[in-house]
PDB file of C-alpha atoms in Angstrom:
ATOM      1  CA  UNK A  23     -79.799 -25.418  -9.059  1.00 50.00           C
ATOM      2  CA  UNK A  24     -80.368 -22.390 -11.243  1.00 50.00           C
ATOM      3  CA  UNK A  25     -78.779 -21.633 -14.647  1.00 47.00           C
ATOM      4  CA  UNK A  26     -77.108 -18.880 -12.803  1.00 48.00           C
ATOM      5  CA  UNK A  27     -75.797 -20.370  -9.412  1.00 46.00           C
ATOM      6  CA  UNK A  28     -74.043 -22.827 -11.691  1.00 46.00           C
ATOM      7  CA  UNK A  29     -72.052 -20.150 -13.536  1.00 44.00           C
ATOM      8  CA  UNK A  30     -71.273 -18.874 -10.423  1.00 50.00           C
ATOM      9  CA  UNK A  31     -70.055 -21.827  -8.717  1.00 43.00           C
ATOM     10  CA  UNK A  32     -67.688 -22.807 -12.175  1.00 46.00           C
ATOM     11  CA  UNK A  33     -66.607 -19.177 -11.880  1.00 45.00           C
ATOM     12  CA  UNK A  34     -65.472 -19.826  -8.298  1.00 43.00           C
ATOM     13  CA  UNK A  35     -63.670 -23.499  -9.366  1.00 46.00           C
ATOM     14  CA  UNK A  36     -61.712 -21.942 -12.166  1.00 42.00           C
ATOM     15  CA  UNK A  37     -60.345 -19.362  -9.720  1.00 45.00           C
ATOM     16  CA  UNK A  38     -58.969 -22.116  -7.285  1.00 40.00           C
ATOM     17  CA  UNK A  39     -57.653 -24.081 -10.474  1.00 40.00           C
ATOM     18  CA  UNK A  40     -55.000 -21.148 -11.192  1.00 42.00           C
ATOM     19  CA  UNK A  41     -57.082 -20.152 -14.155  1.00 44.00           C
ATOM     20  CA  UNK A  42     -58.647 -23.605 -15.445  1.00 39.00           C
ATOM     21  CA  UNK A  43     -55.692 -25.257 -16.625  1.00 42.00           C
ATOM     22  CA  UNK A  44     -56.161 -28.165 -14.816  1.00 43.00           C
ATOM     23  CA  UNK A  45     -52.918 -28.510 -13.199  1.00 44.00           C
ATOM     24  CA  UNK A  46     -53.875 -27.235  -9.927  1.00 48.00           C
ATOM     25  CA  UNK A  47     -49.732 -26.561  -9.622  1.00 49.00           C
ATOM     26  CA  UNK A  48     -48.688 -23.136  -7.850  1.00 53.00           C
ATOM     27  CA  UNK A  49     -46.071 -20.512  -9.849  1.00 55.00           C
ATOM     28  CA  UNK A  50     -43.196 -20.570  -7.605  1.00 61.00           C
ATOM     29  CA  UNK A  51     -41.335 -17.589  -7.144  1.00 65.00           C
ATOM     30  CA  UNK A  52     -37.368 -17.671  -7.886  1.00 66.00           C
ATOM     31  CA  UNK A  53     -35.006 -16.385  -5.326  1.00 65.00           C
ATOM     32  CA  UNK A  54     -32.685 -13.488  -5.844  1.00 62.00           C
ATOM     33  CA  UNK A  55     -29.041 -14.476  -7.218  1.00 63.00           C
ATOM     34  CA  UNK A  56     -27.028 -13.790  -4.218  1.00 51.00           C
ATOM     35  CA  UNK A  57     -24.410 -11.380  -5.288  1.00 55.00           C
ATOM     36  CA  UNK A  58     -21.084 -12.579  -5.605  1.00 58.00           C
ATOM     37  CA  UNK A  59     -18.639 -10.364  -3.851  1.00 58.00           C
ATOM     38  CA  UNK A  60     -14.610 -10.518  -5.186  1.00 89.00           C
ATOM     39  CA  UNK A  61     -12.437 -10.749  -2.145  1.00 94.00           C
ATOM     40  CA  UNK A  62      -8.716 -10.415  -2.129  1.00 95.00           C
ATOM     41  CA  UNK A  63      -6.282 -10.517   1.072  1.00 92.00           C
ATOM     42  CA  UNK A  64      -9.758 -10.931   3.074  1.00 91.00           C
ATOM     43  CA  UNK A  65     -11.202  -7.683   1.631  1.00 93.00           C
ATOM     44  CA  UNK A  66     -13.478  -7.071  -1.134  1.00 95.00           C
ATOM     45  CA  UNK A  67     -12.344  -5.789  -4.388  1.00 95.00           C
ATOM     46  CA  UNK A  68     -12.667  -2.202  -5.877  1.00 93.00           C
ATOM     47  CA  UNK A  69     -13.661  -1.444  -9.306  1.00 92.00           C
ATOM     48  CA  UNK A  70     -10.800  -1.884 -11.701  1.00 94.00           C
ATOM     49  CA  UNK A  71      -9.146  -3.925  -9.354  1.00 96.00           C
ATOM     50  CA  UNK A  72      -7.727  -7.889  -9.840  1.00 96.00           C
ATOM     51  CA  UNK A  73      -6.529 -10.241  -7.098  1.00 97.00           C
ATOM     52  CA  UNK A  74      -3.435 -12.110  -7.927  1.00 97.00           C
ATOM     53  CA  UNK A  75      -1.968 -15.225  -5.608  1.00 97.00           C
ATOM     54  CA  UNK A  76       1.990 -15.975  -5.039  1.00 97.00           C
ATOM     55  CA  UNK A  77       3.243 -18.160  -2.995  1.00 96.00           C
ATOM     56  CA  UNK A  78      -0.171 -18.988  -1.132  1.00 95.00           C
ATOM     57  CA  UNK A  79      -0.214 -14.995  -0.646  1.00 96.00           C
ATOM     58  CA  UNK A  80      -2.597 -12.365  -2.277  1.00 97.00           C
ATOM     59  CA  UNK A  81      -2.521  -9.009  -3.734  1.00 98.00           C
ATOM     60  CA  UNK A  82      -4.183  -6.689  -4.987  1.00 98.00           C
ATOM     61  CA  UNK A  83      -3.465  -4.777  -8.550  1.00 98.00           C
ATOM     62  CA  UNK A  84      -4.433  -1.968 -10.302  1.00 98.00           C
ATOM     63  CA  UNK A  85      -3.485  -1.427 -14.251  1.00 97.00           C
ATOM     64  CA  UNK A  86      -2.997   1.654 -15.682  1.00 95.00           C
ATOM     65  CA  UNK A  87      -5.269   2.332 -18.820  1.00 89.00           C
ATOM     66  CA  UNK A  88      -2.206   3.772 -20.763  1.00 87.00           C
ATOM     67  CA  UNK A  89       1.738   2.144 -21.428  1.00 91.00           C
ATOM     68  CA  UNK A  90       2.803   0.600 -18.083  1.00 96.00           C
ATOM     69  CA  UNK A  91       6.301   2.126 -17.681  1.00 96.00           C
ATOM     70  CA  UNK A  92       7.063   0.462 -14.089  1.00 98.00           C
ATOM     71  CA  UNK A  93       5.654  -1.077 -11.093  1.00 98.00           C
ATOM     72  CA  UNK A  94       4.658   0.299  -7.370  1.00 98.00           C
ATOM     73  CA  UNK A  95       4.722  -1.572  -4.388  1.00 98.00           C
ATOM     74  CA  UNK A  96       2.160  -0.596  -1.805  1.00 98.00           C
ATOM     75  CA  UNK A  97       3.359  -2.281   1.742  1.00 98.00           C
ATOM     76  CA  UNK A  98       0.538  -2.391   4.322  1.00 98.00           C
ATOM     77  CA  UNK A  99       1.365  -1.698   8.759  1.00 97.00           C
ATOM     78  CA  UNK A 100       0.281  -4.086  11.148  1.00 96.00           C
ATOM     79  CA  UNK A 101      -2.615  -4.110  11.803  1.00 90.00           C
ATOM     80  CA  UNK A 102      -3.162  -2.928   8.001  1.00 93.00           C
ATOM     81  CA  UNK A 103      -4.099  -4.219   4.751  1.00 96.00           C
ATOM     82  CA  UNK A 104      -2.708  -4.319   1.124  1.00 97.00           C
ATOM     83  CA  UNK A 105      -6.458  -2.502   0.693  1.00 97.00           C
ATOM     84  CA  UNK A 106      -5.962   0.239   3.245  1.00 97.00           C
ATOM     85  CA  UNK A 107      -2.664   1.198   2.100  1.00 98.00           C
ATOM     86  CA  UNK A 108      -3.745   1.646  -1.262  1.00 98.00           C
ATOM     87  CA  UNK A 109      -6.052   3.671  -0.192  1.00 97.00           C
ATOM     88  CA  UNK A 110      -3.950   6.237   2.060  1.00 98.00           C
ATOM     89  CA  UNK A 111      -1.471   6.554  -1.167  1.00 98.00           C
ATOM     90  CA  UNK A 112      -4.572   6.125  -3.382  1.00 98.00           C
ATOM     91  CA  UNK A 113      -2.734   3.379  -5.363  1.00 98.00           C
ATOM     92  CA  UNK A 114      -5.260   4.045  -8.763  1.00 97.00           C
ATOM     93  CA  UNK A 115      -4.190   6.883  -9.086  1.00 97.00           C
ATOM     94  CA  UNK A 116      -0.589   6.707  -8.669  1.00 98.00           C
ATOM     95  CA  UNK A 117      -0.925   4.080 -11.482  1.00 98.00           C
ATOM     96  CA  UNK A 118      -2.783   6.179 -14.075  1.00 97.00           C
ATOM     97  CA  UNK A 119      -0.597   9.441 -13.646  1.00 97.00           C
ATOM     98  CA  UNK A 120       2.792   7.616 -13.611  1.00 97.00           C
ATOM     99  CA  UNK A 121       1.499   4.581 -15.630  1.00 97.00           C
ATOM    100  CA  UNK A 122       2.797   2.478 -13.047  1.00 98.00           C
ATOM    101  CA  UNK A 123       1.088  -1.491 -12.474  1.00 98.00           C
ATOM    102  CA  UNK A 124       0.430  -0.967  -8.651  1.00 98.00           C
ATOM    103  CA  UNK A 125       0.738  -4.390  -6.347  1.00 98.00           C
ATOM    104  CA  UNK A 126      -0.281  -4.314  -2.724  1.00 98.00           C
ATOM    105  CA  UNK A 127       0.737  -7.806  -1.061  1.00 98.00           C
ATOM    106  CA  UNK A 128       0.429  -9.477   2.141  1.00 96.00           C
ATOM    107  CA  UNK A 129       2.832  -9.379   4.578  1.00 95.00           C
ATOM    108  CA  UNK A 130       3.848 -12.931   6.828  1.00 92.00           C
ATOM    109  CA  UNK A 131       4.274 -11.565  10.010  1.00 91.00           C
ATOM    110  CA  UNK A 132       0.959 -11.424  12.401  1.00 86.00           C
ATOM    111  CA  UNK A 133       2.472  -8.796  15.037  1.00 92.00           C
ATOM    112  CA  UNK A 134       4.593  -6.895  12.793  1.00 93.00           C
ATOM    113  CA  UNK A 135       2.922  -7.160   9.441  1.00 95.00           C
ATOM    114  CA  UNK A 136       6.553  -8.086   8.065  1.00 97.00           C
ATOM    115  CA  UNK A 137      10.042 -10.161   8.544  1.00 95.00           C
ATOM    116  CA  UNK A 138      11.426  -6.195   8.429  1.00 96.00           C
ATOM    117  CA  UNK A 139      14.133  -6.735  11.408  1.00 95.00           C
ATOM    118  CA  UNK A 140      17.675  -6.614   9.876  1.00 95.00           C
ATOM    119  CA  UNK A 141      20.490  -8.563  11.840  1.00 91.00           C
ATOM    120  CA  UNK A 142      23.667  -9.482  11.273  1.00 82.00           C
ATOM    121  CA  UNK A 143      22.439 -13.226  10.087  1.00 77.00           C
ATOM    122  CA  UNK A 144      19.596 -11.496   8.441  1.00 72.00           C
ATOM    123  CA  UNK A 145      18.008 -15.227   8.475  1.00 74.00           C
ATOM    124  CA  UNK A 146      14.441 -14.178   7.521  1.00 84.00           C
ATOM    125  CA  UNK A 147      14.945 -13.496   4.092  1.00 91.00           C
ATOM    126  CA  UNK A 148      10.705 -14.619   3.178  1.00 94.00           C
ATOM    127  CA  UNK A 149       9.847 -11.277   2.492  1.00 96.00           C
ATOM    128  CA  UNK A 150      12.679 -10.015   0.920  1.00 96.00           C
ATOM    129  CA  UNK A 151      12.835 -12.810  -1.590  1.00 96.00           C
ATOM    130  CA  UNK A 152       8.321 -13.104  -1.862  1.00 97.00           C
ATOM    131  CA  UNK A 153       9.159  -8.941  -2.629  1.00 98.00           C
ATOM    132  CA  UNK A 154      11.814 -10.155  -5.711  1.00 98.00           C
ATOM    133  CA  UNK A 155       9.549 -13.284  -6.726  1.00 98.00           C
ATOM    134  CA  UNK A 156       6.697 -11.096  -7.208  1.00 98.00           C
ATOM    135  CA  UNK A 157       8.067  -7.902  -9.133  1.00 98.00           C
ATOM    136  CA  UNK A 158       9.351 -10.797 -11.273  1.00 97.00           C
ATOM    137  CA  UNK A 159       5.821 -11.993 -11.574  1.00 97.00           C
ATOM    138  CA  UNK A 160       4.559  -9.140 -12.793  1.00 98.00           C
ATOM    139  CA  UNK A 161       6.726  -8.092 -15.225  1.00 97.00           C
ATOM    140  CA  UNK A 162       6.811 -11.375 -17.119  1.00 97.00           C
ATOM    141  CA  UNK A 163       2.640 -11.389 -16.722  1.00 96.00           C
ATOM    142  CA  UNK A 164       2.372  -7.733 -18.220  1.00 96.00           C
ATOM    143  CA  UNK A 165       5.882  -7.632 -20.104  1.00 95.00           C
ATOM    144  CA  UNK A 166       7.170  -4.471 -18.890  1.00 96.00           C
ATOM    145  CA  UNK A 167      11.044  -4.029 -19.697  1.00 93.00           C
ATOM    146  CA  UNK A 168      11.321  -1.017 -18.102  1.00 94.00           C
ATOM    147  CA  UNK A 169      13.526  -1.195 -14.443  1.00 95.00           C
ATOM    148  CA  UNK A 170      11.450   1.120 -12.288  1.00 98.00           C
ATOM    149  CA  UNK A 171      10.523   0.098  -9.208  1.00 98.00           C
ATOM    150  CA  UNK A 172       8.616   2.510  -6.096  1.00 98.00           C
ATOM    151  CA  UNK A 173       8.324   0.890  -2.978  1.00 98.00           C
ATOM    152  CA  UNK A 174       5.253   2.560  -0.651  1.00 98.00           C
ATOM    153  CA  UNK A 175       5.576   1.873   2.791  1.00 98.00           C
ATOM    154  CA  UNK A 176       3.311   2.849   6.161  1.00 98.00           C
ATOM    155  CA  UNK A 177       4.275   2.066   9.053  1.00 98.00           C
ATOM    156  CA  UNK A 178       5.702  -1.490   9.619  1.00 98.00           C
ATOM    157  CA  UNK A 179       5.394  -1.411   5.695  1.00 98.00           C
ATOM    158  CA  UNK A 180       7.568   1.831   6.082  1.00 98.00           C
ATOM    159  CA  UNK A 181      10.154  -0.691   8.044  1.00 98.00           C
ATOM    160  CA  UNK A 182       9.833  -3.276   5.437  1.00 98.00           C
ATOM    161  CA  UNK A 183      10.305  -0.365   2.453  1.00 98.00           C
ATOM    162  CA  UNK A 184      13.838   0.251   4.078  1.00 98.00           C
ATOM    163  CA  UNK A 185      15.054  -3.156   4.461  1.00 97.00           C
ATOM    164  CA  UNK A 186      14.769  -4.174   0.763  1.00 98.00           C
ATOM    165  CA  UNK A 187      16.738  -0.235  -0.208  1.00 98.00           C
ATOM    166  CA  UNK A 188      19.370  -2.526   2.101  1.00 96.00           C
ATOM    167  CA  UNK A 189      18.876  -6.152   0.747  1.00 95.00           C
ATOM    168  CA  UNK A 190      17.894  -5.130  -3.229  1.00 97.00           C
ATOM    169  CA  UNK A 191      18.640  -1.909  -3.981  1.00 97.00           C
ATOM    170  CA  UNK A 192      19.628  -2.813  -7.372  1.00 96.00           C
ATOM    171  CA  UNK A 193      15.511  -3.627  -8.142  1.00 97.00           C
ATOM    172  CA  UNK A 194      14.564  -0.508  -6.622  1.00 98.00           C
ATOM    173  CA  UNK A 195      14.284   3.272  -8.383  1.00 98.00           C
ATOM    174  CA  UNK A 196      12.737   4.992  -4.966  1.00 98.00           C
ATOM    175  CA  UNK A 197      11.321   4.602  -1.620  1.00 98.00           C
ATOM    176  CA  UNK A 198       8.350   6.210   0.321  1.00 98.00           C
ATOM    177  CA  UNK A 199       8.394   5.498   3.722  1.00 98.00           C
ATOM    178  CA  UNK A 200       5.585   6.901   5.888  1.00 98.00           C
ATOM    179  CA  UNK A 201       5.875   6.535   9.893  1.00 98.00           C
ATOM    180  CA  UNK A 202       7.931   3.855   9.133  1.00 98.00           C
ATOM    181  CA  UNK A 203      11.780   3.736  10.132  1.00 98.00           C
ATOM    182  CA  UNK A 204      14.866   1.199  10.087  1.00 98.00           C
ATOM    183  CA  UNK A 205      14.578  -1.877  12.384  1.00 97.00           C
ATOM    184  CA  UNK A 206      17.381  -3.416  13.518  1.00 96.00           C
ATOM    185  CA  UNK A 207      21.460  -3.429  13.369  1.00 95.00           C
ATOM    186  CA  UNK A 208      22.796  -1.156  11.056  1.00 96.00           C
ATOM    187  CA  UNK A 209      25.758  -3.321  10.211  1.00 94.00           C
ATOM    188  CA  UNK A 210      23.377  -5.263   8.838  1.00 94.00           C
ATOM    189  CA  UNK A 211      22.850  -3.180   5.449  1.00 95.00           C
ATOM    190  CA  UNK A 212      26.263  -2.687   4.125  1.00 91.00           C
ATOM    191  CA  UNK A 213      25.205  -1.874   0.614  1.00 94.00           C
ATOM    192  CA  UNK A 214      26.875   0.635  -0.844  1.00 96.00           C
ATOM    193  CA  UNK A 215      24.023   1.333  -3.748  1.00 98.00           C
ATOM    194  CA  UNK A 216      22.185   4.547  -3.672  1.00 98.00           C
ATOM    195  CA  UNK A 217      18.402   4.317  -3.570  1.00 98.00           C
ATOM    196  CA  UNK A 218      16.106   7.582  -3.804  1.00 98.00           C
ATOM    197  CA  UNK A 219      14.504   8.111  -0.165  1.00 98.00           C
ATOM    198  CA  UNK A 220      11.273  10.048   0.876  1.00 98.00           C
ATOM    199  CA  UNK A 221      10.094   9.689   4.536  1.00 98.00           C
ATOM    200  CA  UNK A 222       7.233  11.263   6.485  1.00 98.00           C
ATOM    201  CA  UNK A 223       7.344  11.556   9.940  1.00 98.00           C
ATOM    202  CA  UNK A 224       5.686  13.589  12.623  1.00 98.00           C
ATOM    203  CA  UNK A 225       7.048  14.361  15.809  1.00 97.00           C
ATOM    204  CA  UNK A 226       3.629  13.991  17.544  1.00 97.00           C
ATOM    205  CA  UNK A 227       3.604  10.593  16.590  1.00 98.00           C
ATOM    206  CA  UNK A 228       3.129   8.090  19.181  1.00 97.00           C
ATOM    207  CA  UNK A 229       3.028   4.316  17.942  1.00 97.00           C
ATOM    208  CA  UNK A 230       5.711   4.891  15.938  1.00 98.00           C
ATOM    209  CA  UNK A 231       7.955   7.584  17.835  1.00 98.00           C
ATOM    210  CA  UNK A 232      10.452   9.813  15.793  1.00 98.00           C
ATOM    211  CA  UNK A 233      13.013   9.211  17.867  1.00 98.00           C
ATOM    212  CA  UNK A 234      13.040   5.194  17.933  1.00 98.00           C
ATOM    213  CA  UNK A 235      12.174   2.947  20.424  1.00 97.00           C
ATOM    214  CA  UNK A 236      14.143   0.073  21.792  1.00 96.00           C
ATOM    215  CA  UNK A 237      10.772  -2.072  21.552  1.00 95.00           C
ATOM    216  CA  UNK A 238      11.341  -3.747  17.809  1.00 95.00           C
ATOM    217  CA  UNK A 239      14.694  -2.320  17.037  1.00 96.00           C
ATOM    218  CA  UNK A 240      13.490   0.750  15.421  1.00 98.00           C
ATOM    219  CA  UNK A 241      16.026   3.379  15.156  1.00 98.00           C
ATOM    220  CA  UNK A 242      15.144   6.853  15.287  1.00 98.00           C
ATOM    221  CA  UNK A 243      14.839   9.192  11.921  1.00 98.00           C
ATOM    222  CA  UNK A 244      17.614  11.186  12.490  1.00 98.00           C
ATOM    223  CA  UNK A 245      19.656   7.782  12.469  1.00 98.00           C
ATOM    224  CA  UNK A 246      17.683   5.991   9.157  1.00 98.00           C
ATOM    225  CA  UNK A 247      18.235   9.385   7.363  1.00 98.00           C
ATOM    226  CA  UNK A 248      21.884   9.512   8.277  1.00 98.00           C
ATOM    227  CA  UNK A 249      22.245   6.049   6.646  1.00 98.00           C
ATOM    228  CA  UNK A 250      21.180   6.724   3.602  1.00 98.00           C
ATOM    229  CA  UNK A 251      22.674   9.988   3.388  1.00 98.00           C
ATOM    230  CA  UNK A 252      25.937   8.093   3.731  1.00 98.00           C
ATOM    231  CA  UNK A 253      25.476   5.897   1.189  1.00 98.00           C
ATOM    232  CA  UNK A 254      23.634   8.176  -1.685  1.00 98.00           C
ATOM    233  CA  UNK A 255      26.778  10.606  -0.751  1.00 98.00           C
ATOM    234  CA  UNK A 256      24.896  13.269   0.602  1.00 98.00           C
ATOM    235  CA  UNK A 257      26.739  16.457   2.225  1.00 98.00           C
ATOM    236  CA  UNK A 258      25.395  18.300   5.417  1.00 96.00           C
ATOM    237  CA  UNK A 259      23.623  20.938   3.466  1.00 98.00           C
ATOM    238  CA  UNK A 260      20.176  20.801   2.725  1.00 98.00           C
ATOM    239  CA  UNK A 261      17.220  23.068   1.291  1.00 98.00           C
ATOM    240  CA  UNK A 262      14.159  23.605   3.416  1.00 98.00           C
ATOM    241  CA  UNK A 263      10.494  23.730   1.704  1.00 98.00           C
ATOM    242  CA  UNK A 264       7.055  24.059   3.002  1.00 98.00           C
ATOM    243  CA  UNK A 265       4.409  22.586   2.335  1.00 98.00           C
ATOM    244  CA  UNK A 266       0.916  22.175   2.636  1.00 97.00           C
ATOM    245  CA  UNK A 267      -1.080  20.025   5.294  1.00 97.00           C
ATOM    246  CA  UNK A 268      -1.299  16.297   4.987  1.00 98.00           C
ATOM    247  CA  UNK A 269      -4.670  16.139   6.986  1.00 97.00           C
ATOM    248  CA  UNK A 270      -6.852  18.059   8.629  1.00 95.00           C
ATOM    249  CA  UNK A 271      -5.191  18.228  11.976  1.00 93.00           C
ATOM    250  CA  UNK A 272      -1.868  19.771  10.873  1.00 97.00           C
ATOM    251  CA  UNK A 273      -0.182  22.995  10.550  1.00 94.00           C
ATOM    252  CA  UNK A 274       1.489  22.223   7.623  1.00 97.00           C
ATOM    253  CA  UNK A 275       4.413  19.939   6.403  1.00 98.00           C
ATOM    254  CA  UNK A 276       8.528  21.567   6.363  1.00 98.00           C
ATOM    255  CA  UNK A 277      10.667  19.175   4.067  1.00 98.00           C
ATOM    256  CA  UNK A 278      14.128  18.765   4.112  1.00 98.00           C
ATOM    257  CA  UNK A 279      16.431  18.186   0.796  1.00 98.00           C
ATOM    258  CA  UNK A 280      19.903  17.326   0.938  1.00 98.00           C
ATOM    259  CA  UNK A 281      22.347  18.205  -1.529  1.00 98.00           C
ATOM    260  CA  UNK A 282      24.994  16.238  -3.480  1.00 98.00           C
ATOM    261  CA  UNK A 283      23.503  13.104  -3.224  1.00 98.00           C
ATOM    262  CA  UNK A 284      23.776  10.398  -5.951  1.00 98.00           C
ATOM    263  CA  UNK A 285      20.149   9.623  -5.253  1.00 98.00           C
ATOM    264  CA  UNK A 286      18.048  11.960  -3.285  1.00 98.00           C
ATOM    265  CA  UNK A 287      17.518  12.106   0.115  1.00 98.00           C
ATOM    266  CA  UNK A 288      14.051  14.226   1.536  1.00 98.00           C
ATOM    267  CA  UNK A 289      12.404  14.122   4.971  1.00 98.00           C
ATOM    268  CA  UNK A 290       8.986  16.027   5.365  1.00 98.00           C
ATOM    269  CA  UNK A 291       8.491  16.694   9.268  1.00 98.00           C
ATOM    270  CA  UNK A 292       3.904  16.524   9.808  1.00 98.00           C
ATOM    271  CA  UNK A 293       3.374  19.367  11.814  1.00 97.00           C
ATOM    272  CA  UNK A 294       0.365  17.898  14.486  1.00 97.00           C
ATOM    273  CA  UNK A 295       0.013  14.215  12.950  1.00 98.00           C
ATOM    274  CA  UNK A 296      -1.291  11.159  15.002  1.00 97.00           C
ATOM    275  CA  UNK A 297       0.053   8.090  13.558  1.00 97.00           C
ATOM    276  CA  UNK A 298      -3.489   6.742  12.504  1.00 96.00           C
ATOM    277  CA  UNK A 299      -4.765  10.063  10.208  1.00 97.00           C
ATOM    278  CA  UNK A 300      -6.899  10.552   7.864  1.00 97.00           C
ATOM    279  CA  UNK A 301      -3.853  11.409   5.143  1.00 98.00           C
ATOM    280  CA  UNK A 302      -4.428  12.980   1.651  1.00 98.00           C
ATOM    281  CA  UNK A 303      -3.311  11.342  -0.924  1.00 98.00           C
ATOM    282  CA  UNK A 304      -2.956  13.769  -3.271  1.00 98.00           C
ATOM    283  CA  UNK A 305      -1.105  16.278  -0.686  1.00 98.00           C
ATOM    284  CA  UNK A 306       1.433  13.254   0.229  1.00 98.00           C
ATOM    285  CA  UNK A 307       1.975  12.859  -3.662  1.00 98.00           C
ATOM    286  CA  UNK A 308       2.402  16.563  -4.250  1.00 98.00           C
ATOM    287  CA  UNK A 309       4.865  16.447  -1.800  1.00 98.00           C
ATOM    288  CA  UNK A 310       7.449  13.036  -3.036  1.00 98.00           C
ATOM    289  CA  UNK A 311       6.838  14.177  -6.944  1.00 98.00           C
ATOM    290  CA  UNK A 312      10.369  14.260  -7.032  1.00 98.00           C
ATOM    291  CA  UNK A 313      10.988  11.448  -6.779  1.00 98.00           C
ATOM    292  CA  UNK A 314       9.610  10.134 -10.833  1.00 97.00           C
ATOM    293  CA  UNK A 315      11.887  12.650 -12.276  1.00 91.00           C
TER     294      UNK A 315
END
């Protein structure tokens, strides 16, 4: 064999020895780190956002970047999600205008999201009583002093929102109830302590009718609002304001504010609403900004 056929053929050897080290051994390519995805309540986790557990329940939270000067309380429908009715209110920012701590929990109830029936044993209490463990919770965890409490309700979170202005009104500042009315016997909230109301409501709303439905126990609007205007000591008079659409299907929003009440009382009336919309946040909030003052 010629000088020159031998280089070749070391030439050729080297190559299948990775280079001439010997080792004969193959690099081995690493795997991607699968990305780790934060879930909370079954759902993944925005930005900014922490997942807390009570009670074998989660929620989800959202802190302010300034002072926190209170807490709100986003209640999810059924179907629903403590994520999707964060984002219909848009929870964040809620939080960073009103430097609130937001909390969006799970509800126990499969069919109805939550124990929101009231009755005249009012024996399912879980809710009610997970609602004051948790706001306890989360003031001792971020030590907020202050007593302010908004309760954000849609749908079957709107029923739950009026059950606790009847079982604890004395831990709540305001409600926001939207397509969401009072289940149940009205003898059943005898409290006598005011609590700010907002509802929304559209007439063309079909899961969750305006005028009630004897499916559930849910009373009409007229009836929830007359409640409460009761006990905040409302008169018969009230101021009429429009206002702009909530979504792209309506015609515009006409709210209703009574007068001489202890604690306010307002119902905005969704001109052309389904009860599954596409509703804008900041429209909704433009609209209940009375109820921080």
């Amino acid at each position: 064999m010629n000088k020159k056929a031998m280089i070749n053929l070391t030439i050729i050897s080297c190559s299948l020895l990775l280079g001439c080290g010997g080792s004969g051994s193959k690099k081995t390519e690493q795997p991607s780190p699968t990305p780790i995805i934060t879930t909370c309540a079954g759902q993944s986790l925005e930005s900014g956002t922490s997942c807390i557990t009570l009670e074998n329940r989660e929620a989800i939270v959202y802190k302010p970047s300034n002072t926190i000067e209170g807490i709100a309380v986003f209640l999810h429908g059924a179907p629903g999600s403590p994520k999707k009715v964060s984002k219909i209110f848009n929870a964040k920012s809620i939080s960073d205008s009103e430097k609130l701590i937001s909390v969006s929990p799970q509800g126990i109830n499969e069919k109805w999201g939550w124990e929101s029936v009231n009755d005249s044993a009012n024996a399912k209490q879980a809710d009610v009583d997970f609602i004051v463990n948790l706001l306890t919770k989360i003031r001792t965890d971020n030590n907020i002093t202050t007593d302010k409490v908004y309760i954000f309700g849609y749908s079957a979170g709107g029923f739950m929102a009026y059950k606790l202005a009847c079982q604890i009104p004395g831990h709540i500042t305001a409600i926001v109830s939207l397509a969401g009315q009072y289940r149940g016997d009205f003898s059943a909230c005898s409290t006598s302590t005011p609590v700010t109301v907002h509802h929304f409501h559209s007439p063309q709303d079909r899961e969750v009718p305006i005028k009630g439905r004897e499916v559930g126990e849910i009373k009409s609007v007229a009836e929830t609002l007359a409640h409460w205007l009761l006990i905040n000591g409302c008169s018969e008079t009230f101021n009429t304001v429009k206002h702009p659409k909530v979504s792209s299907t309506s015609n515009g929003t006409e709210t209703q504010t009574w007068e001489g009440c202890v604690k306010e009382v307002s119902f905005s009336a969704l001109n052309n609403v389904p009860h599954e919309a596409s509703y804008s946040a900041e429209v909704l909030k433009q609209i209940y900004q009375p109820i921080f003052n």
